[in-house]
């Protein structure tokens, strides 16, 4: 009987892992929502940057897939895929009216860093006294490499666009032309 009580205690401790997994899932799905809003912004007739639109629609799909994979993982482990206490999506993000391609990419990089931090925190929880190495293996094999590559790609796009626009040195019209050219060549 003491072994049974210990087993239940370990299982209760592991519930924190599932709360963190739910939070990581929410973070990925929230990033997807933000990217969808950016894609729609760049698709507007008055903005018309189809490369940025395509980039953000693709990024939204990737983050959505990450959320789905985390839900599928929870199901595979016979856990609730969503927890009503921790699984709350936020649709309130509004793309600022003066958004440029550069500012959107910078926001996307910050969002990717937030998602990566969420995954890293989940890994730390699993590696600590929770001993859930199966989930650690899944996360490091499935997510971290892709997250780091995505961040690098964004950082490269930001650096290239900054060079093209000259940031504050270029007049507004020159920055808009640079974004238009960047949109055609790099997105």
mmCIF file of C-alpha atoms in Angstrom:
data_model
loop_
_atom_site.group_PDB
_atom_site.id
_atom_site.type_symbol
_atom_site.label_atom_id
_atom_site.label_comp_id
_atom_site.label_asym_id
_atom_site.label_seq_id
_atom_site.Cartn_x
_atom_site.Cartn_y
_atom_site.Cartn_z
ATOM 1 C CA UNK A 1 0.000 0.000 0.000
ATOM 2 C CA UNK A 2 2.795 2.583 0.656
ATOM 3 C CA UNK A 3 4.077 1.928 -2.880
ATOM 4 C CA UNK A 4 0.597 2.729 -4.212
ATOM 5 C CA UNK A 5 0.492 5.972 -2.209
ATOM 6 C CA UNK A 6 3.954 6.921 -3.515
ATOM 7 C CA UNK A 7 2.891 6.184 -7.077
ATOM 8 C CA UNK A 8 -0.149 8.417 -6.695
ATOM 9 C CA UNK A 9 2.059 11.200 -5.281
ATOM 10 C CA UNK A 10 4.426 10.965 -8.261
ATOM 11 C CA UNK A 11 1.455 11.031 -10.600
ATOM 12 C CA UNK A 12 0.098 14.126 -8.821
ATOM 13 C CA UNK A 13 3.498 15.841 -9.114
ATOM 14 C CA UNK A 14 3.495 15.105 -12.834
ATOM 15 C CA UNK A 15 0.213 16.964 -13.239
ATOM 16 C CA UNK A 16 2.283 20.157 -13.130
ATOM 17 C CA UNK A 17 3.982 18.913 -16.279
ATOM 18 C CA UNK A 18 0.602 18.709 -18.009
ATOM 19 C CA UNK A 19 -0.348 22.219 -16.894
ATOM 20 C CA UNK A 20 2.907 23.463 -18.437
ATOM 21 C CA UNK A 21 2.219 21.435 -21.587
ATOM 22 C CA UNK A 22 -1.210 23.066 -21.841
ATOM 23 C CA UNK A 23 0.423 26.501 -21.459
ATOM 24 C CA UNK A 24 2.912 25.683 -24.228
ATOM 25 C CA UNK A 25 0.040 24.600 -26.432
ATOM 26 C CA UNK A 26 -1.806 27.856 -25.729
ATOM 27 C CA UNK A 27 1.358 29.855 -26.475
ATOM 28 C CA UNK A 28 1.747 28.137 -29.859
ATOM 29 C CA UNK A 29 -1.913 28.658 -30.749
ATOM 30 C CA UNK A 30 -1.771 32.294 -29.625
ATOM 31 C CA UNK A 31 1.242 32.842 -31.902
ATOM 32 C CA UNK A 32 -0.827 31.323 -34.719
ATOM 33 C CA UNK A 33 -3.636 33.802 -34.047
ATOM 34 C CA UNK A 34 -1.217 36.753 -34.040
ATOM 35 C CA UNK A 35 0.376 35.583 -37.303
ATOM 36 C CA UNK A 36 -3.054 35.175 -38.918
ATOM 37 C CA UNK A 37 -3.833 38.765 -37.989
ATOM 38 C CA UNK A 38 -0.558 39.945 -39.541
ATOM 39 C CA UNK A 39 -1.255 37.922 -42.689
ATOM 40 C CA UNK A 40 -4.686 39.528 -43.005
ATOM 41 C CA UNK A 41 -3.158 42.964 -42.415
ATOM 42 C CA UNK A 42 -0.618 42.536 -45.231
ATOM 43 C CA UNK A 43 -3.326 41.107 -47.530
ATOM 44 C CA UNK A 44 -5.361 44.320 -47.365
ATOM 45 C CA UNK A 45 -5.596 46.186 -50.657
ATOM 46 C CA UNK A 46 -4.146 49.359 -49.147
ATOM 47 C CA UNK A 47 -1.107 47.473 -47.733
ATOM 48 C CA UNK A 48 -0.646 44.843 -50.475
ATOM 49 C CA UNK A 49 2.539 43.072 -49.458
ATOM 50 C CA UNK A 50 1.794 39.521 -50.653
ATOM 51 C CA UNK A 51 5.194 38.154 -49.620
ATOM 52 C CA UNK A 52 4.628 39.201 -46.022
ATOM 53 C CA UNK A 53 1.059 37.886 -46.260
ATOM 54 C CA UNK A 54 2.301 34.496 -47.462
ATOM 55 C CA UNK A 55 5.059 34.394 -44.833
ATOM 56 C CA UNK A 56 2.651 35.076 -41.975
ATOM 57 C CA UNK A 57 0.002 32.632 -43.233
ATOM 58 C CA UNK A 58 2.724 29.966 -43.375
ATOM 59 C CA UNK A 59 4.007 30.889 -39.889
ATOM 60 C CA UNK A 60 0.431 30.727 -38.535
ATOM 61 C CA UNK A 61 0.040 27.231 -39.965
ATOM 62 C CA UNK A 62 3.303 26.074 -38.394
ATOM 63 C CA UNK A 63 2.353 27.342 -34.949
ATOM 64 C CA UNK A 64 -1.099 25.797 -35.278
ATOM 65 C CA UNK A 65 0.573 22.479 -36.119
ATOM 66 C CA UNK A 66 2.758 22.802 -33.022
ATOM 67 C CA UNK A 67 -0.345 23.253 -30.874
ATOM 68 C CA UNK A 68 -2.012 20.255 -32.503
ATOM 69 C CA UNK A 69 1.078 18.102 -31.948
ATOM 70 C CA UNK A 70 1.075 18.975 -28.249
ATOM 71 C CA UNK A 71 -2.614 18.048 -28.028
ATOM 72 C CA UNK A 72 -1.913 14.755 -29.817
ATOM 73 C CA UNK A 73 0.986 14.064 -27.457
ATOM 74 C CA UNK A 74 -1.256 14.586 -24.416
ATOM 75 C CA UNK A 75 -3.820 12.203 -25.918
ATOM 76 C CA UNK A 76 -1.124 9.610 -26.603
ATOM 77 C CA UNK A 77 -0.162 9.797 -22.924
ATOM 78 C CA UNK A 78 -3.850 9.425 -21.956
ATOM 79 C CA UNK A 79 -4.058 12.945 -20.567
ATOM 80 C CA UNK A 80 -6.640 15.620 -21.166
ATOM 81 C CA UNK A 81 -5.605 17.448 -24.321
ATOM 82 C CA UNK A 82 -6.914 20.745 -22.954
ATOM 83 C CA UNK A 83 -7.440 21.974 -19.436
ATOM 84 C CA UNK A 84 -10.221 24.522 -19.030
ATOM 85 C CA UNK A 85 -8.188 26.337 -16.355
ATOM 86 C CA UNK A 86 -5.040 26.790 -18.450
ATOM 87 C CA UNK A 87 -6.352 26.534 -22.018
ATOM 88 C CA UNK A 88 -7.716 29.976 -22.780
ATOM 89 C CA UNK A 89 -6.973 31.525 -26.148
ATOM 90 C CA UNK A 90 -6.593 35.284 -26.406
ATOM 91 C CA UNK A 91 -7.953 36.834 -29.589
ATOM 92 C CA UNK A 92 -7.498 40.451 -28.479
ATOM 93 C CA UNK A 93 -4.205 41.155 -30.274
ATOM 94 C CA UNK A 94 -4.578 44.047 -32.703
ATOM 95 C CA UNK A 95 -2.059 44.774 -35.428
ATOM 96 C CA UNK A 96 -0.990 48.401 -34.940
ATOM 97 C CA UNK A 97 -2.191 50.707 -37.724
ATOM 98 C CA UNK A 98 1.323 51.879 -38.623
ATOM 99 C CA UNK A 99 2.759 48.359 -38.860
ATOM 100 C CA UNK A 100 5.599 47.914 -41.307
ATOM 101 C CA UNK A 101 7.081 44.696 -42.588
ATOM 102 C CA UNK A 102 10.068 45.264 -40.335
ATOM 103 C CA UNK A 103 8.010 45.866 -37.193
ATOM 104 C CA UNK A 104 5.898 42.781 -37.938
ATOM 105 C CA UNK A 105 9.009 40.617 -38.323
ATOM 106 C CA UNK A 106 10.420 42.021 -35.074
ATOM 107 C CA UNK A 107 7.142 41.220 -33.304
ATOM 108 C CA UNK A 108 7.199 37.725 -34.800
ATOM 109 C CA UNK A 109 10.740 37.179 -33.509
ATOM 110 C CA UNK A 110 9.627 38.199 -30.008
ATOM 111 C CA UNK A 111 6.642 35.833 -30.251
ATOM 112 C CA UNK A 112 8.900 32.962 -31.377
ATOM 113 C CA UNK A 113 11.216 33.667 -28.454
ATOM 114 C CA UNK A 114 8.220 33.526 -26.083
ATOM 115 C CA UNK A 115 7.114 30.171 -27.524
ATOM 116 C CA UNK A 116 10.667 28.816 -27.276
ATOM 117 C CA UNK A 117 10.930 29.977 -23.663
ATOM 118 C CA UNK A 118 7.627 28.248 -22.890
ATOM 119 C CA UNK A 119 8.963 25.000 -24.357
ATOM 120 C CA UNK A 120 12.252 25.370 -22.471
ATOM 121 C CA UNK A 121 10.388 25.928 -19.216
ATOM 122 C CA UNK A 122 8.340 22.808 -19.884
ATOM 123 C CA UNK A 123 11.557 20.864 -20.506
ATOM 124 C CA UNK A 124 13.019 22.171 -17.218
ATOM 125 C CA UNK A 125 9.887 21.070 -15.376
ATOM 126 C CA UNK A 126 10.154 17.620 -16.929
ATOM 127 C CA UNK A 127 13.864 17.277 -16.212
ATOM 128 C CA UNK A 128 13.537 18.387 -12.609
ATOM 129 C CA UNK A 129 12.012 16.163 -10.003
ATOM 130 C CA UNK A 130 9.172 15.224 -12.385
ATOM 131 C CA UNK A 131 11.382 12.792 -14.340
ATOM 132 C CA UNK A 132 9.328 12.872 -17.528
ATOM 133 C CA UNK A 133 12.147 12.167 -19.945
ATOM 134 C CA UNK A 134 9.826 10.897 -22.644
ATOM 135 C CA UNK A 135 8.269 14.349 -22.959
ATOM 136 C CA UNK A 136 11.732 15.965 -22.832
ATOM 137 C CA UNK A 137 12.856 13.765 -25.713
ATOM 138 C CA UNK A 138 9.709 14.586 -27.683
ATOM 139 C CA UNK A 139 10.103 18.340 -27.156
ATOM 140 C CA UNK A 140 13.806 18.513 -27.907
ATOM 141 C CA UNK A 141 13.456 16.293 -30.957
ATOM 142 C CA UNK A 142 10.233 17.778 -32.287
ATOM 143 C CA UNK A 143 10.330 21.457 -31.387
ATOM 144 C CA UNK A 144 13.530 23.111 -30.267
ATOM 145 C CA UNK A 145 15.473 22.647 -33.492
ATOM 146 C CA UNK A 146 12.585 24.036 -35.528
ATOM 147 C CA UNK A 147 12.108 26.949 -33.090
ATOM 148 C CA UNK A 148 15.774 27.908 -33.266
ATOM 149 C CA UNK A 149 15.838 27.665 -37.070
ATOM 150 C CA UNK A 150 12.708 29.810 -37.249
ATOM 151 C CA UNK A 151 14.236 32.438 -34.985
ATOM 152 C CA UNK A 152 17.401 32.489 -37.061
ATOM 153 C CA UNK A 153 15.388 32.892 -40.274
ATOM 154 C CA UNK A 154 13.477 35.813 -38.760
ATOM 155 C CA UNK A 155 16.662 37.452 -37.470
ATOM 156 C CA UNK A 156 18.214 37.153 -40.952
ATOM 157 C CA UNK A 157 15.141 38.686 -42.605
ATOM 158 C CA UNK A 158 15.154 41.517 -40.060
ATOM 159 C CA UNK A 159 18.869 42.204 -40.630
ATOM 160 C CA UNK A 160 18.438 42.198 -44.420
ATOM 161 C CA UNK A 161 15.405 44.467 -44.296
ATOM 162 C CA UNK A 162 17.177 46.853 -41.914
ATOM 163 C CA UNK A 163 20.094 47.085 -44.341
ATOM 164 C CA UNK A 164 17.722 47.712 -47.237
ATOM 165 C CA UNK A 165 15.673 50.359 -45.458
ATOM 166 C CA UNK A 166 18.581 52.107 -43.777
ATOM 167 C CA UNK A 167 16.242 52.338 -40.756
ATOM 168 C CA UNK A 168 16.115 56.041 -39.789
ATOM 169 C CA UNK A 169 18.469 57.259 -42.506
ATOM 170 C CA UNK A 170 16.068 56.637 -45.372
ATOM 171 C CA UNK A 171 13.062 58.839 -46.094
ATOM 172 C CA UNK A 172 9.664 57.207 -45.540
ATOM 173 C CA UNK A 173 9.118 56.679 -49.292
ATOM 174 C CA UNK A 174 12.517 54.990 -49.566
ATOM 175 C CA UNK A 175 11.689 52.657 -46.676
ATOM 176 C CA UNK A 176 8.369 51.742 -48.298
ATOM 177 C CA UNK A 177 10.118 51.005 -51.614
ATOM 178 C CA UNK A 178 12.704 48.880 -49.796
ATOM 179 C CA UNK A 179 9.925 46.924 -48.055
ATOM 180 C CA UNK A 180 8.173 46.424 -51.382
ATOM 181 C CA UNK A 181 11.377 45.086 -52.980
ATOM 182 C CA UNK A 182 12.137 42.946 -49.932
ATOM 183 C CA UNK A 183 8.587 41.569 -50.096
ATOM 184 C CA UNK A 184 9.150 40.446 -53.694
ATOM 185 C CA UNK A 185 12.677 39.043 -53.252
ATOM 186 C CA UNK A 186 12.915 37.622 -49.730
ATOM 187 C CA UNK A 187 9.488 36.464 -48.636
#
